C-alpha positions as YAML, in Angstrom:
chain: A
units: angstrom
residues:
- id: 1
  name: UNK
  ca: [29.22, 34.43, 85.42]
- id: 2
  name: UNK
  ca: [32.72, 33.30, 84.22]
- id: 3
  name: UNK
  ca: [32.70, 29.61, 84.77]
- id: 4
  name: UNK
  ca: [35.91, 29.18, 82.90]
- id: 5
  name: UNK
  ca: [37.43, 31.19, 85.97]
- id: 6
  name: UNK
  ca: [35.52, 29.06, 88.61]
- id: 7
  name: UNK
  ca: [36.64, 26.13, 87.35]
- id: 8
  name: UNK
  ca: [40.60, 26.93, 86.96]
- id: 9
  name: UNK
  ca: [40.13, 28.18, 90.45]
- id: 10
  name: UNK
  ca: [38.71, 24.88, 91.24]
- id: 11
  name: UNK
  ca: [41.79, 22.98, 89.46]
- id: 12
  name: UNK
  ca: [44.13, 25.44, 90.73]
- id: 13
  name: UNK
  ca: [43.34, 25.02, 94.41]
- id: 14
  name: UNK
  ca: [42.73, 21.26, 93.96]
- id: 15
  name: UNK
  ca: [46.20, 21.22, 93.35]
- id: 16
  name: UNK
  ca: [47.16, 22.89, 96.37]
- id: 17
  name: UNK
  ca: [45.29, 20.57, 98.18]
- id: 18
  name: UNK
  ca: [46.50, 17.32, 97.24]
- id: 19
  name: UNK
  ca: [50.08, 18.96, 97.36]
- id: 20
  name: UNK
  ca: [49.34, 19.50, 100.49]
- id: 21
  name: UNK
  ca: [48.15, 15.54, 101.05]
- id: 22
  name: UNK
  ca: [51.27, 14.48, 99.70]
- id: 23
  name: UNK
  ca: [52.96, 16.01, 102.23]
- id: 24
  name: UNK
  ca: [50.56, 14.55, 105.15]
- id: 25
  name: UNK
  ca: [52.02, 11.60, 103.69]
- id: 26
  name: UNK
  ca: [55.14, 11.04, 104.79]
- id: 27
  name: UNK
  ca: [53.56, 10.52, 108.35]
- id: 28
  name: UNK
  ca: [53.62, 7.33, 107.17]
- id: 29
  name: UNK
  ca: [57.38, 6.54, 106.65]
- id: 30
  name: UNK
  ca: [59.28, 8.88, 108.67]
- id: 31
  name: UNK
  ca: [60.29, 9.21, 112.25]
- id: 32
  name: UNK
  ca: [57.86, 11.21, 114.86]
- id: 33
  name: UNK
  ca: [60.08, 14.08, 115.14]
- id: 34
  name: UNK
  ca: [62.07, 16.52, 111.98]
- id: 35
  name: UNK
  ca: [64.62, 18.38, 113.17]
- id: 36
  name: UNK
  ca: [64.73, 21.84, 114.22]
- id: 37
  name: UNK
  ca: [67.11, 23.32, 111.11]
- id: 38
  name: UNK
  ca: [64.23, 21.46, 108.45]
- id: 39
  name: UNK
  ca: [61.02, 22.83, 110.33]
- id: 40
  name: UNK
  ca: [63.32, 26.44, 110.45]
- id: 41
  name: UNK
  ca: [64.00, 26.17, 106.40]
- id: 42
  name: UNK
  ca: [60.17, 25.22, 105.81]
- id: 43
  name: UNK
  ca: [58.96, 27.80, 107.57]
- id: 44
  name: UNK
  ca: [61.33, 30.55, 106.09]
- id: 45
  name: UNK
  ca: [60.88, 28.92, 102.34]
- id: 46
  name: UNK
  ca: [56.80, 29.17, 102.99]
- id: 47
  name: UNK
  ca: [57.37, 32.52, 104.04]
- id: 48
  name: UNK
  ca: [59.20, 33.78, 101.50]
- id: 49
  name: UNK
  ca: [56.72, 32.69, 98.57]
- id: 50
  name: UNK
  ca: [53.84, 34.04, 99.95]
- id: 51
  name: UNK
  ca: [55.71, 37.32, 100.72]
- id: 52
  name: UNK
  ca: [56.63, 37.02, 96.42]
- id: 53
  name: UNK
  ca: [53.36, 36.03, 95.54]
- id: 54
  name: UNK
  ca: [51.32, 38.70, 97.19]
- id: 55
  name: UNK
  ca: [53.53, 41.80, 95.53]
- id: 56
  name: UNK
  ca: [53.48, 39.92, 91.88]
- id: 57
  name: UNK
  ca: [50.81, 38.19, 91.60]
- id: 58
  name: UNK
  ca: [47.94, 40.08, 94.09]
- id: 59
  name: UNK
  ca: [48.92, 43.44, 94.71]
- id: 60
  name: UNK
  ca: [50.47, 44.62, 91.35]
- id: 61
  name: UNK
  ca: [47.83, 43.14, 89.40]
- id: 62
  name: UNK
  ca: [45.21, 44.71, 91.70]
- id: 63
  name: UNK
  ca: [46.54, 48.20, 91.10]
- id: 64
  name: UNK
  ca: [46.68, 47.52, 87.28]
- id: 65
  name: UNK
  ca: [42.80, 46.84, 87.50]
- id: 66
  name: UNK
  ca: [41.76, 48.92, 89.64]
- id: 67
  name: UNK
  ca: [43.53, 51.62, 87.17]
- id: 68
  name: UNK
  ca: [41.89, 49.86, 84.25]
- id: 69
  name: UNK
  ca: [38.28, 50.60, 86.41]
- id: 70
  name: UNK
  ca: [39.16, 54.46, 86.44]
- id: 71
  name: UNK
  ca: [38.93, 53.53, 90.75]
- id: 72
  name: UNK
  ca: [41.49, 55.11, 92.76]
- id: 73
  name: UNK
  ca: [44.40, 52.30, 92.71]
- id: 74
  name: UNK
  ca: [45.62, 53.17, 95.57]
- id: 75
  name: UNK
  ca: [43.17, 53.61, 98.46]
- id: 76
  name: UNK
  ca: [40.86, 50.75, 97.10]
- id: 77
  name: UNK
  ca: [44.57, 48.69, 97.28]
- id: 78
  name: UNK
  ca: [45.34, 49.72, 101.00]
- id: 79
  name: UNK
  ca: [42.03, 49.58, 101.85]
- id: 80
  name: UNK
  ca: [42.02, 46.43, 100.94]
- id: 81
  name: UNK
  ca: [45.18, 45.20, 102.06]
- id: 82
  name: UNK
  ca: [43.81, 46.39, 105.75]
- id: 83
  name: UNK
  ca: [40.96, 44.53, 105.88]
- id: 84
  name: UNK
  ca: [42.66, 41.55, 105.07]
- id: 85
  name: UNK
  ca: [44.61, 41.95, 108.33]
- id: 86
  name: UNK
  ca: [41.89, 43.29, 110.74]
- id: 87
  name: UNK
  ca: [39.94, 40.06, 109.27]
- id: 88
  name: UNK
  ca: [43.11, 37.59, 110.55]
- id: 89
  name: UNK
  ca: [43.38, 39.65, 113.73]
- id: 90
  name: UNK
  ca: [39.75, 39.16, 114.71]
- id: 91
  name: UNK
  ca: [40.11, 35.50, 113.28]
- id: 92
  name: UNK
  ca: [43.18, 34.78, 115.85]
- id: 93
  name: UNK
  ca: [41.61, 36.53, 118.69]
- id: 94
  name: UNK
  ca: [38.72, 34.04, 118.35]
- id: 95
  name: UNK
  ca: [40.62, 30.98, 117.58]
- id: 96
  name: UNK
  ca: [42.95, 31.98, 120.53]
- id: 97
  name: UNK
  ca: [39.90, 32.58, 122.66]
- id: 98
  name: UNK
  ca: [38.16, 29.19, 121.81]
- id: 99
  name: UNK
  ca: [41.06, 27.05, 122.26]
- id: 100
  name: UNK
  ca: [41.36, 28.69, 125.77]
- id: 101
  name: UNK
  ca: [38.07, 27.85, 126.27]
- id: 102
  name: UNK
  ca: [38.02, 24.15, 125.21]
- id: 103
  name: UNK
  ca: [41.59, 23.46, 127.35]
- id: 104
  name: UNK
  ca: [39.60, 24.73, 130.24]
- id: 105
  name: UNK
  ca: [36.89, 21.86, 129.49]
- id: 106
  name: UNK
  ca: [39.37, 19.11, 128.87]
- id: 107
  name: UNK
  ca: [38.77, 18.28, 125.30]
- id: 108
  name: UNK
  ca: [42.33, 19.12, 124.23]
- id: 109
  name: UNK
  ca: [44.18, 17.35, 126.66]
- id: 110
  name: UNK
  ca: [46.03, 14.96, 124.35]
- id: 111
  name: UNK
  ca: [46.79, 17.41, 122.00]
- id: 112
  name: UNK
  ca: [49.76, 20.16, 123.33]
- id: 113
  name: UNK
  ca: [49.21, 23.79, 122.64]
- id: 114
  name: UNK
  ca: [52.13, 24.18, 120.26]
- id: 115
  name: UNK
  ca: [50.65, 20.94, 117.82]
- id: 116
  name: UNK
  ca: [47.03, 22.87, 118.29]
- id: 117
  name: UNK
  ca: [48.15, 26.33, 117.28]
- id: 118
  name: UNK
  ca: [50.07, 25.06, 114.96]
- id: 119
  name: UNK
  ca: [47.11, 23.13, 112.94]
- id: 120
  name: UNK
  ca: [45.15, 26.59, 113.57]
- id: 121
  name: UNK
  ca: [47.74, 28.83, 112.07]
- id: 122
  name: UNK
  ca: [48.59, 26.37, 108.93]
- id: 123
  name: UNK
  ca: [44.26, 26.25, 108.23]
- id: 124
  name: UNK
  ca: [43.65, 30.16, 108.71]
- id: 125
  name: UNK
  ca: [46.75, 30.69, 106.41]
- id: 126
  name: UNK
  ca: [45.69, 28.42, 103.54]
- id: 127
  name: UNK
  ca: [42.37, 30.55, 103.57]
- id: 128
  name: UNK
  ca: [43.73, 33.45, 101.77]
- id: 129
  name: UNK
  ca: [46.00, 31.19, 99.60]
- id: 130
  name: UNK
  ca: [43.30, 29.32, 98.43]
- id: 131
  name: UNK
  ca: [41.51, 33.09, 97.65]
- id: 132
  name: UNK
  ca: [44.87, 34.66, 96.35]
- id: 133
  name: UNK
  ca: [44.90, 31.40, 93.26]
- id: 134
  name: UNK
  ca: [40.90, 31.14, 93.06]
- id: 135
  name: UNK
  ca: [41.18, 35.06, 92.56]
- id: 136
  name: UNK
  ca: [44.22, 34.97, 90.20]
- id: 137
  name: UNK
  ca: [42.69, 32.63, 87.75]
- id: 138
  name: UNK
  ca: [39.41, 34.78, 87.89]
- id: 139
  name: UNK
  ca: [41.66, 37.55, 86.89]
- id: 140
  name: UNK
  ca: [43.39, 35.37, 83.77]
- id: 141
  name: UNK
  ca: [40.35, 34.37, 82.45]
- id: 142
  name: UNK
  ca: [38.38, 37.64, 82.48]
- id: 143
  name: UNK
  ca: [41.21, 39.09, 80.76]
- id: 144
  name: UNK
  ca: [42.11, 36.27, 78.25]
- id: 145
  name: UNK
  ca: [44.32, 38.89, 76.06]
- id: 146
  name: UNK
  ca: [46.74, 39.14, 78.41]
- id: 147
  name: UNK
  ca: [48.46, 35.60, 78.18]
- id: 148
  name: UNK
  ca: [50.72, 36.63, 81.22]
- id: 149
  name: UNK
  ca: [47.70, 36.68, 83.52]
- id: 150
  name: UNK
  ca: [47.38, 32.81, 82.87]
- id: 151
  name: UNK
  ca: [50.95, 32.24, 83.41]
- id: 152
  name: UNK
  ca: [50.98, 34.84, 86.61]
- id: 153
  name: UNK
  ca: [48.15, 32.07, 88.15]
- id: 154
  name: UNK
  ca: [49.70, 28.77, 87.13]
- id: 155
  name: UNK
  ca: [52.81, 30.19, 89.14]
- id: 156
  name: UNK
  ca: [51.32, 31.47, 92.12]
- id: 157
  name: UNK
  ca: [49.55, 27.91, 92.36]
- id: 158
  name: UNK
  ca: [52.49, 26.23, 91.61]
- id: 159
  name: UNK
  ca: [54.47, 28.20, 94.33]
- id: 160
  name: UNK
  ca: [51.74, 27.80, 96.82]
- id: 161
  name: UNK
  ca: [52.04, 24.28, 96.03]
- id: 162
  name: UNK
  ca: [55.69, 23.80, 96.65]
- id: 163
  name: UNK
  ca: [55.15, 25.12, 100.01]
- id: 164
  name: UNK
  ca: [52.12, 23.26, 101.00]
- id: 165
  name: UNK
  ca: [54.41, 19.90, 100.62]
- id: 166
  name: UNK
  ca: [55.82, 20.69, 103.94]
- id: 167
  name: UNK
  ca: [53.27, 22.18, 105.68]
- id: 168
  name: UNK
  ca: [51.11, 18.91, 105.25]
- id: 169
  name: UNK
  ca: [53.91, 17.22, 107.15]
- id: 170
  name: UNK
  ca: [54.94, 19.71, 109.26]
- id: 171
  name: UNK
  ca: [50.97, 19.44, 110.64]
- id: 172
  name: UNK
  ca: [51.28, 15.29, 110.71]
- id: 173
  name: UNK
  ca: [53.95, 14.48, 112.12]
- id: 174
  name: UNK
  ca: [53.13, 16.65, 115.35]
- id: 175
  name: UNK
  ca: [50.09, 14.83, 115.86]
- id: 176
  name: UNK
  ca: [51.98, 11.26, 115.35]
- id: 177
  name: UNK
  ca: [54.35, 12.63, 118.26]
- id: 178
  name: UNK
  ca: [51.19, 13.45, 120.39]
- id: 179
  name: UNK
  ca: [50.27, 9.88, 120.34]
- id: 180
  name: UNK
  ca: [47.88, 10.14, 117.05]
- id: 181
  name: UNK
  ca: [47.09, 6.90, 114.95]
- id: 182
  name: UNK
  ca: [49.17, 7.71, 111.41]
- id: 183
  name: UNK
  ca: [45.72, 7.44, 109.35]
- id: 184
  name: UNK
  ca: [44.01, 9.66, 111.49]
- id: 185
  name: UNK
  ca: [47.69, 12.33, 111.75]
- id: 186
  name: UNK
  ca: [47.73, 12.11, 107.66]
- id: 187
  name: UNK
  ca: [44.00, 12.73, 107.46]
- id: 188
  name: UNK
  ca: [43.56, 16.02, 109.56]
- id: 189
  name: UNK
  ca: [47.01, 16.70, 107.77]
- id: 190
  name: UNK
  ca: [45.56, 16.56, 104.75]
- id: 191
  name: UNK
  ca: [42.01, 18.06, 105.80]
- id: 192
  name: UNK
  ca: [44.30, 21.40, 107.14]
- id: 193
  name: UNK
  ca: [43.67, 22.67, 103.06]
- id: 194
  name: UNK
  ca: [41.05, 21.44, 102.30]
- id: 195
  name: UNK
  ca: [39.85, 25.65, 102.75]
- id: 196
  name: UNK
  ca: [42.00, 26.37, 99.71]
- id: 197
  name: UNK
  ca: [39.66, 25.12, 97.12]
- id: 198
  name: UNK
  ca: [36.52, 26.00, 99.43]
- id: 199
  name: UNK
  ca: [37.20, 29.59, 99.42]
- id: 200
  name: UNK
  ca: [39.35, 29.76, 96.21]
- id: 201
  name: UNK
  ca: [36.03, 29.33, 94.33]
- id: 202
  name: UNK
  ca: [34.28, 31.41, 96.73]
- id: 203
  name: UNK
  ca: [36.70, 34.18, 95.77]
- id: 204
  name: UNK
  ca: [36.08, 33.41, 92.15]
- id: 205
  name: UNK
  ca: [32.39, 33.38, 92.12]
- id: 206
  name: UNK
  ca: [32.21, 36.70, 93.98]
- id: 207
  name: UNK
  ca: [34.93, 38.41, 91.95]
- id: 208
  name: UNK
  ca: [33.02, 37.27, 88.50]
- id: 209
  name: UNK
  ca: [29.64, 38.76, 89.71]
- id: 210
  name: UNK
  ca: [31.18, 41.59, 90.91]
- id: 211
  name: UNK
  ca: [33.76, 42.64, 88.84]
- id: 212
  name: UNK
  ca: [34.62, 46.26, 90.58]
- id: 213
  name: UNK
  ca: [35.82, 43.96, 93.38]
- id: 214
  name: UNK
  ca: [38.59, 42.63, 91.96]
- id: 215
  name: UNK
  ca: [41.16, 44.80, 92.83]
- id: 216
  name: UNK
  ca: [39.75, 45.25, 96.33]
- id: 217
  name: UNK
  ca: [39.48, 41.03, 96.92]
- id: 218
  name: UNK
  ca: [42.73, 40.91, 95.56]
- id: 219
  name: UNK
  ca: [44.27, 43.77, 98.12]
- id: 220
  name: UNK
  ca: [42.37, 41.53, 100.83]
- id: 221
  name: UNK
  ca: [44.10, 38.05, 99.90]
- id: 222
  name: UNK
  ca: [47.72, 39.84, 99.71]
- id: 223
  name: UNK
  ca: [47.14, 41.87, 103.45]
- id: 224
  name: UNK
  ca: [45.76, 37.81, 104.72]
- id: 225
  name: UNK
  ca: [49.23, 36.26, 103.00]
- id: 226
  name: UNK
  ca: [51.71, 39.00, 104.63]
- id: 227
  name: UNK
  ca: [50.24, 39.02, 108.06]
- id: 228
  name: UNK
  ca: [50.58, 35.32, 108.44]
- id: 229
  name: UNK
  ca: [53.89, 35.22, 107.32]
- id: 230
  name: UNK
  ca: [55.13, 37.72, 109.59]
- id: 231
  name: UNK
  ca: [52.62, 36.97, 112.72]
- id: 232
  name: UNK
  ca: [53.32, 33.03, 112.23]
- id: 233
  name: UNK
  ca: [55.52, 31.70, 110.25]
- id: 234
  name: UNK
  ca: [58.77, 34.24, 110.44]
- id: 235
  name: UNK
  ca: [58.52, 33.95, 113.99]
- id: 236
  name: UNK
  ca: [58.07, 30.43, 114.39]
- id: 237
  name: UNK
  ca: [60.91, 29.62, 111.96]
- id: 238
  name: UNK
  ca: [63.37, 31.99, 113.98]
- id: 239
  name: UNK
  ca: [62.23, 30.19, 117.18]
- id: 240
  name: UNK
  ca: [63.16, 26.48, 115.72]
- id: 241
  name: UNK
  ca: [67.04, 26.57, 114.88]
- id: 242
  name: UNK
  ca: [67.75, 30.28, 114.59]
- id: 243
  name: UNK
  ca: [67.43, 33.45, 112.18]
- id: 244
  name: UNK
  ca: [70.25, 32.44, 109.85]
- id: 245
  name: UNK
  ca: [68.64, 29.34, 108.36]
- id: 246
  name: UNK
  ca: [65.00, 30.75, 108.45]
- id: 247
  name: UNK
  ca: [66.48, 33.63, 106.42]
- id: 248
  name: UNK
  ca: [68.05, 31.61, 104.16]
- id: 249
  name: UNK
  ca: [64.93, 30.03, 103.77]
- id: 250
  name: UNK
  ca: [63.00, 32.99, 103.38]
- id: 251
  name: UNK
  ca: [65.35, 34.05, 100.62]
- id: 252
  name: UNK
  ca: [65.47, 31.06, 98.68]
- id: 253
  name: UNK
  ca: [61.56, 31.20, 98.80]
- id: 254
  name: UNK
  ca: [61.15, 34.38, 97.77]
- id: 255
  name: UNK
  ca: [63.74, 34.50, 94.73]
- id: 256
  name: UNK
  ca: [62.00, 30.85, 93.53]
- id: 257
  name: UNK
  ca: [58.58, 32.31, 93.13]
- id: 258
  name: UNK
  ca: [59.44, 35.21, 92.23]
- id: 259
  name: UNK
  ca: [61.67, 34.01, 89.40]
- id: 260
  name: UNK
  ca: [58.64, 31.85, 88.56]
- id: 261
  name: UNK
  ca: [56.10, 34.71, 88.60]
- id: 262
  name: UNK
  ca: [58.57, 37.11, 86.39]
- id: 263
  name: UNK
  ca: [59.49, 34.58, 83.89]
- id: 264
  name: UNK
  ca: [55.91, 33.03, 83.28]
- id: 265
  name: UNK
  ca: [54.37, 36.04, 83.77]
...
């Protein structure tokens, strides 16, 4: 087993958690509400990195190994990429399904269904982050040779990073509207990534014992990435001030990590 790999994919996705605190943070020191045009920019930025991170640093790098395995790059890449979605598909039909359920009982009532889906979106999508960085680092340090592996991971974490700032708040401060104590707003905040470094090592250990999996895992994290962005995020950031600033968003996103993938990696 590669424990160098587990434990950069520990450090890696630590950081993405407490990134991710940091944002949950400023529940303590701003007003209950952010305007529409910020929550549309987030959205659009957060999409637009993990839309960059999964072609540079998860798909491409899965077809390289799964060339370098003699396995047929593409179908174990698509095949891949499709499971990732039909995993989140199932996942949202549940999570859609229970929340139903517990409305119906009355254990929701002081939360609104926006705030709720909300929380539920932000902690499915920082599953396959937390995978795509455990899995990235796996990658860099089973193939120490290749210095732009390394730098490839410490970007990908760094972008996920940048993006989690906001998406601690944007979690926070919903709950502060709904009437939430701010301690108990920053912790659940906080507590919505605490999956990254859960199933970033999970990805890590799995992909080190076996290896042949790689490519596939990595397929799976990129098809988990792109199907949040465009079932959640793209649409929610279009819905809060309109499609010019989410694109503009989006764009910025997308050329920052991408620049940061290309020239580290």
């Amino acid at each position: 087993m590669n424990m160098n790999g587990i434990t950069w994919a520990l450090l890696g996705t630590l950081f993405t958690f407490s990134v991710t605190s940091l944002g949950a943070l400023n529940v303590f020191w701003v007003k209950r509400e952010v305007s529409s045009s910020i929550q549309s920019v987030f959205l659009g930025f957060a999409g637009g990195v993990m839309i960059a991170a999964s072609v540079w640093s998860l798909l491409l790098p899965g077809i390289d190994r799964a060339d370098e395995n003699g396995q047929i790059s593409w179908l174990v890449i698509s095949c891949g990429f499709l499971l990732g979605v039909i995993v989140l598909l199932i996942a949202d039909a549940f999570m859609h399904r229970h929340y139903m359920r517990s409305l119906a009982d009355g254990k929701l009532a002081s939360l609104k269904q926006s705030t709720l889906m909300l929380i539920l979106a932000i902690t499915i999508h920082n599953i396959p982050e937390g995978m795509a960085v455990g899995l990235a680092f796996s990658l860099a340090m089973s193939n120490t040779a290749d210095p732009a592996l390394f730098s490839g991971a410490l970007a990908l974490a760094l972008g996920i990073g940048i993006q989690n700032y906001p998406e601690g708040t944007a979690v926070a401060l919903p709950l502060l509207k709904d009437g939430m104590n701010k301690k108990k707003a920053f912790l659940i905040g906080s507590m919505s990534a605490v999956v990254e470094p859960v199933f970033g090592v999970l990805a890590a250990i799995i992909s080190t014992l076996v290896t042949p999996l790689m490519p596939l895992l990595l397929a799976f994290a990129a098809g988990t990435m792109i199907y949040v962005v465009v079932q959640e995020l793209l649409p929610e950031a279009r819905m809060c001030e309109g499609d010019k600033i989410a694109t503009l968003g989006f764009i910025a996103g997308f050329l920052i990590m991408m620049i940061l993938d290309v020239s580290l990696g």
